[in-house]
Amino acid sequence: MSERIKSAAQNPDEHTGIKISEAKKQAVGVTAVAASVYHAAKYMPPIDILKTSLKLNQQKGFDCPGCAWPDPEDERSPIAEYCENGMKAIAEEATKKRCDRDFFKQNSVPAISTWSDFEIGKTGRLCEPMFLAKDSNFYEPISWEAAFDLIAKNLNELDNPDDAIFYTSGRTSNEAAFLYQLFVRAYGTNNLPDCSNMCHESSSEGLGATLGIGKGSVTLMDFYEAEVVMVIGQNPGTNHPRMLSALEKCKDNGGKIITVNPLPETGLINFSNPQRPLKMLSGGTNLSDLFLQVKANGDIALLKAIMYRLWQEEEQMPGSVFDQTFIKNKTNGYQDLIEDLKQQNLENLIEKSGVEASKIEAAVALLKHHKKIIICWAMGITQHENGVANVQEIVNLLLLKGSIGKPGAGTCPVRGHSNVQGDRTMGIWEASPKSFLDSLEKHFGFKPPQEHGYAVVDAIKAMYEEPGKMFFAMGGNFLSATPDTEYTAEALRKCRLTVQISTKLNRSHLVTGEAALILPCLGRTNIDVQASGKQFVSVENSMGVVHSSEGVLPPVSEHLKSEPAIVAQMAKATLGEKVKIDWDKMVSNYDYIREAIEKTIPGFVEYNNRVRLPNGFYLPNCNRDGDFDTADKKAHFTINQPAEIILKDGEYLMMTNRSHDQYNTTIYGLNDRYRGISNERRVVFINPIDMQKAGLESEQVVNLKSNFNGVERVAKKFIVVPYNVSEQCVVTYFPEANVLVPLDKQAKISKTPASKSIVISIHPT
């Protein structure tokens, strides 16, 4: 057998023919409808388009495999309760193309790895288990029984259960996630890293420490009552488009919207709602009342400046600006916060924020006399070294206004993947509390491991430094989602076996351990039939609503298994009689899994009954009730200092973002319509003033370099695009620029990669 050729870890640095136009001033509208129809028609059979579009995000339908934005409880469009990127996600999963044994026979793994992520993703649905033997360059078919035996043999030959790592994507259902963590802990490890580690872990840590729960407190209905909504470090027009409808309702009811970001995003400028034709004809809805163009990671400085000015107003009119009753009865640390504010220099804060003083005054005017305030955020807040502090500073502002635990007010971390929050609730966590582990022991009769396991960054380091580990991924594209691409690739190559449970091919199937398995599974759109008949699964959205999801399309191959079935058979093969868990029974009818969840996890009383209600049910949320599950049962103000960002001449702070034709690592196309980019992804957006200073020209080809702790990383052949981004800040797409993100550049406490604040330099080729 020939020696394996090393596969490419990065996208090719070839260009695809860029076209640049002006950034759009209006989002969604007829163009989005046309894009949805185009993607559906190009990749799906007509009958499947009809079946899925009528059931997507509907009651008794299936949940969109894209974002975790909640469905309306009051009214839903009967024919189009989805967005453009939701339909792209469905077209990606329900594609008529098949990635079968003939494909793998004709295409070697190293050859496929030279394709772009877009090309790899368009190969079609995986059809049967595939095995890549040591030193082989081709995947070959393997039976399910042989695959499970191989997994069990390798797991049971490890010296220590902690030598196995079990990653989870946020698309995994509650039922699959619960079984997965149950198997992993029965096997003997807490190595359960997940995509939360890379995205909203800073939110969980920041909220948990100050408010007692690592989730947001608002409901969708709160948006309709809010007087002010602040959207910070988030681009809902691309990443959570249905959020625009909630913001529109807020505006209709008299609410004001403040947006904070280093670059303007079209979705927050004007929204043309296809479900409101008269609005579309009249020019749509202008969403943002105030845009604060902050420097990258200038958020604490901005929030401190706002709070400083609010404090000054409170001093002039005691009790009229801050909610002193709430502060006295519900919080701790207020005086310390005020003393810290007194020490601040307002001009210095304004300079660090990058926002004009007049606009900060406008924000103060909007916030001063309102208490129904919601603050939303995403990775623009969390993916910094001070990501946890960023979240805590948001909490400070809300606490000063008493804007938690009342209608129309609260925290809103907007999660990405459709069930990333539910997976954490189910126990997908390397650091689960003792109470959860004790509950597993009580109900399943085995002693779970107590030591915390690896989060994502630690897992990568462990694989790199200690060869011979095993890596499992329940969904996702681990290599392309993680930082420090070449380092992560080498870490995966050092594993003895890598196993991917997937619906489609991605780069993580191509950069593998000594041997590799692909286990093809049903998607969210597929009908799932087990021993007792047709099944449904459940998910938890960004606002803590648990509801059902039931596929409508037949499986693309008779060889596919559901994620719960794969986990159960893997557990049986590996554990044997080690634990007394009836895996077959739970998979025969998912009601049995939900019964086990109900016994194990608080908040799931009458799970099987309530999940069958039209809108599902809300999980308990102490903040929503005005309570705080901290040691002293009070919310905590914290002292956080602005980030000290020192850039030398020729250095810039780089942020990695998504394009509009992308969801996480899934590339739907090569266009970023709202930003005016067509047919290209290797771009770097830069302020024209910075371009002039550096002597750069539009469409010039450059190399990007980062230098961290003496290690230089290079991303080659990026095209310069002039754009209205804050000075000394640049924007690139991921995963193309992930190679520049050092593994050790991470948020304190949460260990979230700091992908939004990487110091780089730009070099003409």
mmCIF file of N, CA, C and O in Angstrom, residues 364-412:
data_model
loop_
_atom_site.group_PDB
_atom_site.id
_atom_site.type_symbol
_atom_site.label_atom_id
_atom_site.label_comp_id
_atom_site.label_asym_id
_atom_site.label_seq_id
_atom_site.Cartn_x
_atom_site.Cartn_y
_atom_site.Cartn_z
ATOM 1 N N VAL A 364 -26.753 58.208 24.776
ATOM 2 C CA VAL A 364 -27.146 58.525 26.154
ATOM 3 C C VAL A 364 -28.565 59.077 26.180
ATOM 4 O O VAL A 364 -29.381 58.709 27.037
ATOM 5 N N ALA A 365 -28.891 59.942 25.237
ATOM 6 C CA ALA A 365 -30.231 60.523 25.185
ATOM 7 C C ALA A 365 -31.298 59.455 24.963
ATOM 8 O O ALA A 365 -32.399 59.524 25.533
ATOM 9 N N LEU A 366 -30.990 58.440 24.139
ATOM 10 C CA LEU A 366 -31.954 57.373 23.892
ATOM 11 C C LEU A 366 -32.129 56.461 25.103
ATOM 12 O O LEU A 366 -33.217 55.916 25.335
ATOM 13 N N LEU A 367 -31.062 56.279 25.878
ATOM 14 C CA LEU A 367 -31.095 55.334 26.997
ATOM 15 C C LEU A 367 -31.552 55.968 28.306
ATOM 16 O O LEU A 367 -32.055 55.271 29.198
ATOM 17 N N LYS A 368 -31.380 57.257 28.420
ATOM 18 C CA LYS A 368 -31.488 57.928 29.720
ATOM 19 C C LYS A 368 -32.830 57.684 30.421
ATOM 20 O O LYS A 368 -32.865 57.363 31.608
ATOM 21 N N HIS A 369 -33.919 57.819 29.708
ATOM 22 C CA HIS A 369 -35.230 57.752 30.354
ATOM 23 C C HIS A 369 -36.008 56.490 29.998
ATOM 24 O O HIS A 369 -37.227 56.442 30.173
ATOM 25 N N HIS A 370 -35.308 55.466 29.511
ATOM 26 C CA HIS A 370 -35.969 54.203 29.188
ATOM 27 C C HIS A 370 -35.381 53.073 30.024
ATOM 28 O O HIS A 370 -34.189 53.071 30.327
ATOM 29 N N LYS A 371 -36.234 52.114 30.385
ATOM 30 C CA LYS A 371 -35.778 50.939 31.129
ATOM 31 C C LYS A 371 -36.083 49.634 30.404
ATOM 32 O O LYS A 371 -35.553 48.581 30.771
ATOM 33 N N LYS A 372 -36.944 49.704 29.406
ATOM 34 C CA LYS A 372 -37.209 48.509 28.592
ATOM 35 C C LYS A 372 -36.135 48.441 27.507
ATOM 36 O O LYS A 372 -36.349 48.844 26.361
ATOM 37 N N ILE A 373 -34.970 47.930 27.910
ATOM 38 C CA ILE A 373 -33.796 47.910 27.044
ATOM 39 C C ILE A 373 -33.338 46.468 26.856
ATOM 40 O O ILE A 373 -33.173 45.726 27.830
ATOM 41 N N ILE A 374 -33.136 46.075 25.610
ATOM 42 C CA ILE A 374 -32.550 44.777 25.272
ATOM 43 C C ILE A 374 -31.192 45.036 24.637
ATOM 44 O O ILE A 374 -31.057 45.918 23.793
ATOM 45 N N ILE A 375 -30.194 44.276 25.047
ATOM 46 C CA ILE A 375 -28.901 44.328 24.367
ATOM 47 C C ILE A 375 -28.622 42.954 23.766
ATOM 48 O O ILE A 375 -28.631 41.941 24.473
ATOM 49 N N CYS A 376 -28.411 42.945 22.445
ATOM 50 C CA CYS A 376 -28.100 41.722 21.701
ATOM 51 C C CYS A 376 -26.638 41.751 21.300
ATOM 52 O O CYS A 376 -26.093 42.814 21.005
ATOM 53 N N TRP A 377 -26.024 40.594 21.254
ATOM 54 C CA TRP A 377 -24.637 40.532 20.793
ATOM 55 C C TRP A 377 -24.314 39.153 20.242
ATOM 56 O O TRP A 377 -25.035 38.187 20.463
ATOM 57 N N ALA A 378 -23.205 39.102 19.517
ATOM 58 C CA ALA A 378 -22.724 37.829 18.990
ATOM 59 C C ALA A 378 -21.203 37.830 19.068
ATOM 60 O O ALA A 378 -20.621 38.400 19.988
ATOM 61 N N MET A 379 -20.543 37.233 18.085
ATOM 62 C CA MET A 379 -19.100 36.986 18.212
ATOM 63 C C MET A 379 -18.248 38.247 18.150
ATOM 64 O O MET A 379 -17.080 38.216 18.515
ATOM 65 N N GLY A 380 -18.819 39.360 17.662
ATOM 66 C CA GLY A 380 -18.080 40.606 17.713
ATOM 67 C C GLY A 380 -17.775 41.047 19.131
ATOM 68 O O GLY A 380 -16.879 41.865 19.366
ATOM 69 N N ILE A 381 -18.498 40.498 20.092
ATOM 70 C CA ILE A 381 -18.258 40.752 21.522
ATOM 71 C C ILE A 381 -17.442 39.643 22.158
ATOM 72 O O ILE A 381 -16.541 39.893 22.967
ATOM 73 N N THR A 382 -17.698 38.400 21.796
ATOM 74 C CA THR A 382 -17.148 37.267 22.550
ATOM 75 C C THR A 382 -15.761 36.832 22.110
ATOM 76 O O THR A 382 -15.000 36.275 22.905
ATOM 77 N N GLN A 383 -15.409 37.048 20.831
ATOM 78 C CA GLN A 383 -14.154 36.495 20.310
ATOM 79 C C GLN A 383 -12.996 37.490 20.442
ATOM 80 O O GLN A 383 -12.373 37.885 19.461
ATOM 81 N N HIS A 384 -12.743 37.901 21.664
ATOM 82 C CA HIS A 384 -11.620 38.768 22.020
ATOM 83 C C HIS A 384 -10.973 38.221 23.284
ATOM 84 O O HIS A 384 -11.602 37.471 24.038
ATOM 85 N N GLU A 385 -9.759 38.625 23.553
ATOM 86 C CA GLU A 385 -9.107 38.206 24.798
ATOM 87 C C GLU A 385 -9.919 38.648 26.007
ATOM 88 O O GLU A 385 -9.927 37.984 27.041
ATOM 89 N N ASN A 386 -10.593 39.775 25.912
ATOM 90 C CA ASN A 386 -11.440 40.272 26.995
ATOM 91 C C ASN A 386 -12.921 40.029 26.690
ATOM 92 O O ASN A 386 -13.787 40.815 27.071
ATOM 93 N N GLY A 387 -13.210 38.922 25.997
ATOM 94 C CA GLY A 387 -14.584 38.619 25.616
ATOM 95 C C GLY A 387 -15.519 38.501 26.803
ATOM 96 O O GLY A 387 -16.662 38.980 26.763
ATOM 97 N N VAL A 388 -15.070 37.860 27.877
ATOM 98 C CA VAL A 388 -15.911 37.725 29.074
ATOM 99 C C VAL A 388 -16.174 39.098 29.687
ATOM 100 O O VAL A 388 -17.308 39.425 30.073
ATOM 101 N N ALA A 389 -15.153 39.925 29.750
ATOM 102 C CA ALA A 389 -15.314 41.280 30.282
ATOM 103 C C ALA A 389 -16.265 42.098 29.412
ATOM 104 O O ALA A 389 -17.053 42.912 29.927
ATOM 105 N N ASN A 390 -16.200 41.913 28.096
ATOM 106 C CA ASN A 390 -17.141 42.611 27.211
ATOM 107 C C ASN A 390 -18.584 42.298 27.596
ATOM 108 O O ASN A 390 -19.439 43.183 27.669
ATOM 109 N N VAL A 391 -18.861 41.012 27.805
ATOM 110 C CA VAL A 391 -20.216 40.589 28.187
ATOM 111 C C VAL A 391 -20.592 41.186 29.536
ATOM 112 O O VAL A 391 -21.717 41.675 29.738
ATOM 113 N N GLN A 392 -19.663 41.177 30.469
ATOM 114 C CA GLN A 392 -19.965 41.699 31.799
ATOM 115 C C GLN A 392 -20.212 43.207 31.776
ATOM 116 O O GLN A 392 -20.996 43.719 32.576
ATOM 117 N N GLU A 393 -19.587 43.918 30.856
ATOM 118 C CA GLU A 393 -19.833 45.354 30.755
ATOM 119 C C GLU A 393 -21.232 45.619 30.198
ATOM 120 O O GLU A 393 -21.895 46.579 30.604
ATOM 121 N N ILE A 394 -21.689 44.767 29.293
ATOM 122 C CA ILE A 394 -23.079 44.849 28.827
ATOM 123 C C ILE A 394 -24.031 44.651 29.996
ATOM 124 O O ILE A 394 -25.020 45.385 30.157
ATOM 125 N N VAL A 395 -23.729 43.662 30.831
ATOM 126 C CA VAL A 395 -24.551 43.408 32.018
ATOM 127 C C VAL A 395 -24.580 44.631 32.931
ATOM 128 O O VAL A 395 -25.634 45.009 33.457
ATOM 129 N N ASN A 396 -23.434 45.281 33.120
ATOM 130 C CA ASN A 396 -23.385 46.479 33.973
ATOM 131 C C ASN A 396 -24.395 47.524 33.524
ATOM 132 O O ASN A 396 -25.124 48.101 34.343
ATOM 133 N N LEU A 397 -24.428 47.798 32.226
ATOM 134 C CA LEU A 397 -25.346 48.818 31.719
ATOM 135 C C LEU A 397 -26.794 48.420 31.967
ATOM 136 O O LEU A 397 -27.614 49.239 32.410
ATOM 137 N N LEU A 398 -27.116 47.165 31.714
ATOM 138 C CA LEU A 398 -28.493 46.710 31.937
ATOM 139 C C LEU A 398 -28.878 46.769 33.413
ATOM 140 O O LEU A 398 -30.005 47.134 33.762
ATOM 141 N N LEU A 399 -27.941 46.431 34.290
ATOM 142 C CA LEU A 399 -28.239 46.475 35.722
ATOM 143 C C LEU A 399 -28.457 47.907 36.199
ATOM 144 O O LEU A 399 -29.336 48.167 37.034
ATOM 145 N N LEU A 400 -27.675 48.845 35.710
ATOM 146 C CA LEU A 400 -27.871 50.249 36.098
ATOM 147 C C LEU A 400 -29.268 50.731 35.740
ATOM 148 O O LEU A 400 -29.877 51.512 36.483
ATOM 149 N N LYS A 401 -29.776 50.246 34.637
ATOM 150 C CA LYS A 401 -31.109 50.663 34.190
ATOM 151 C C LYS A 401 -32.223 49.772 34.726
ATOM 152 O O LYS A 401 -33.396 50.011 34.437
ATOM 153 N N GLY A 402 -31.876 48.735 35.490
ATOM 154 C CA GLY A 402 -32.895 47.805 35.974
ATOM 155 C C GLY A 402 -33.556 47.052 34.836
ATOM 156 O O GLY A 402 -34.738 46.676 34.919
ATOM 157 N N SER A 403 -32.786 46.804 33.775
ATOM 158 C CA SER A 403 -33.360 46.267 32.535
ATOM 159 C C SER A 403 -33.192 44.766 32.405
ATOM 160 O O SER A 403 -32.870 44.255 31.323
ATOM 161 N N ILE A 404 -33.393 44.053 33.490
ATOM 162 C CA ILE A 404 -33.394 42.589 33.460
ATOM 163 C C ILE A 404 -34.556 42.106 34.319
ATOM 164 O O ILE A 404 -34.795 42.635 35.409
ATOM 165 N N GLY A 405 -35.289 41.122 33.813
ATOM 166 C CA GLY A 405 -36.390 40.569 34.588
ATOM 167 C C GLY A 405 -37.673 41.356 34.466
ATOM 168 O O GLY A 405 -38.530 41.296 35.344
ATOM 169 N N LYS A 406 -37.850 42.093 33.388
ATOM 170 C CA LYS A 406 -39.103 42.803 33.145
ATOM 171 C C LYS A 406 -39.431 42.702 31.655
ATOM 172 O O LYS A 406 -38.527 42.509 30.824
ATOM 173 N N PRO A 407 -40.700 42.816 31.279
ATOM 174 C CA PRO A 407 -41.059 42.728 29.857
ATOM 175 C C PRO A 407 -40.326 43.777 29.027
ATOM 176 O O PRO A 407 -40.148 44.916 29.448
ATOM 177 N N GLY A 408 -39.873 43.359 27.860
ATOM 178 C CA GLY A 408 -39.220 44.284 26.952
ATOM 179 C C GLY A 408 -37.790 44.611 27.301
ATOM 180 O O GLY A 408 -37.233 45.575 26.766
ATOM 181 N N ALA A 409 -37.168 43.815 28.164
ATOM 182 C CA ALA A 409 -35.812 44.142 28.612
ATOM 183 C C ALA A 409 -35.030 42.876 28.892
ATOM 184 O O ALA A 409 -35.597 41.842 29.249
ATOM 185 N N GLY A 410 -33.693 42.967 28.754
ATOM 186 C CA GLY A 410 -32.861 41.856 29.175
ATOM 187 C C GLY A 410 -31.678 41.587 28.263
ATOM 188 O O GLY A 410 -31.353 42.352 27.357
ATOM 189 N N THR A 411 -31.034 40.462 28.538
ATOM 190 C CA THR A 411 -29.846 40.033 27.796
ATOM 191 C C THR A 411 -30.247 39.153 26.627
ATOM 192 O O THR A 411 -31.151 38.324 26.736
ATOM 193 N N CYS A 412 -29.523 39.294 25.503
ATOM 194 C CA CYS A 412 -29.845 38.490 24.329
ATOM 195 C C CYS A 412 -28.580 38.115 23.559
ATOM 196 O O CYS A 412 -28.266 38.715 22.533
#
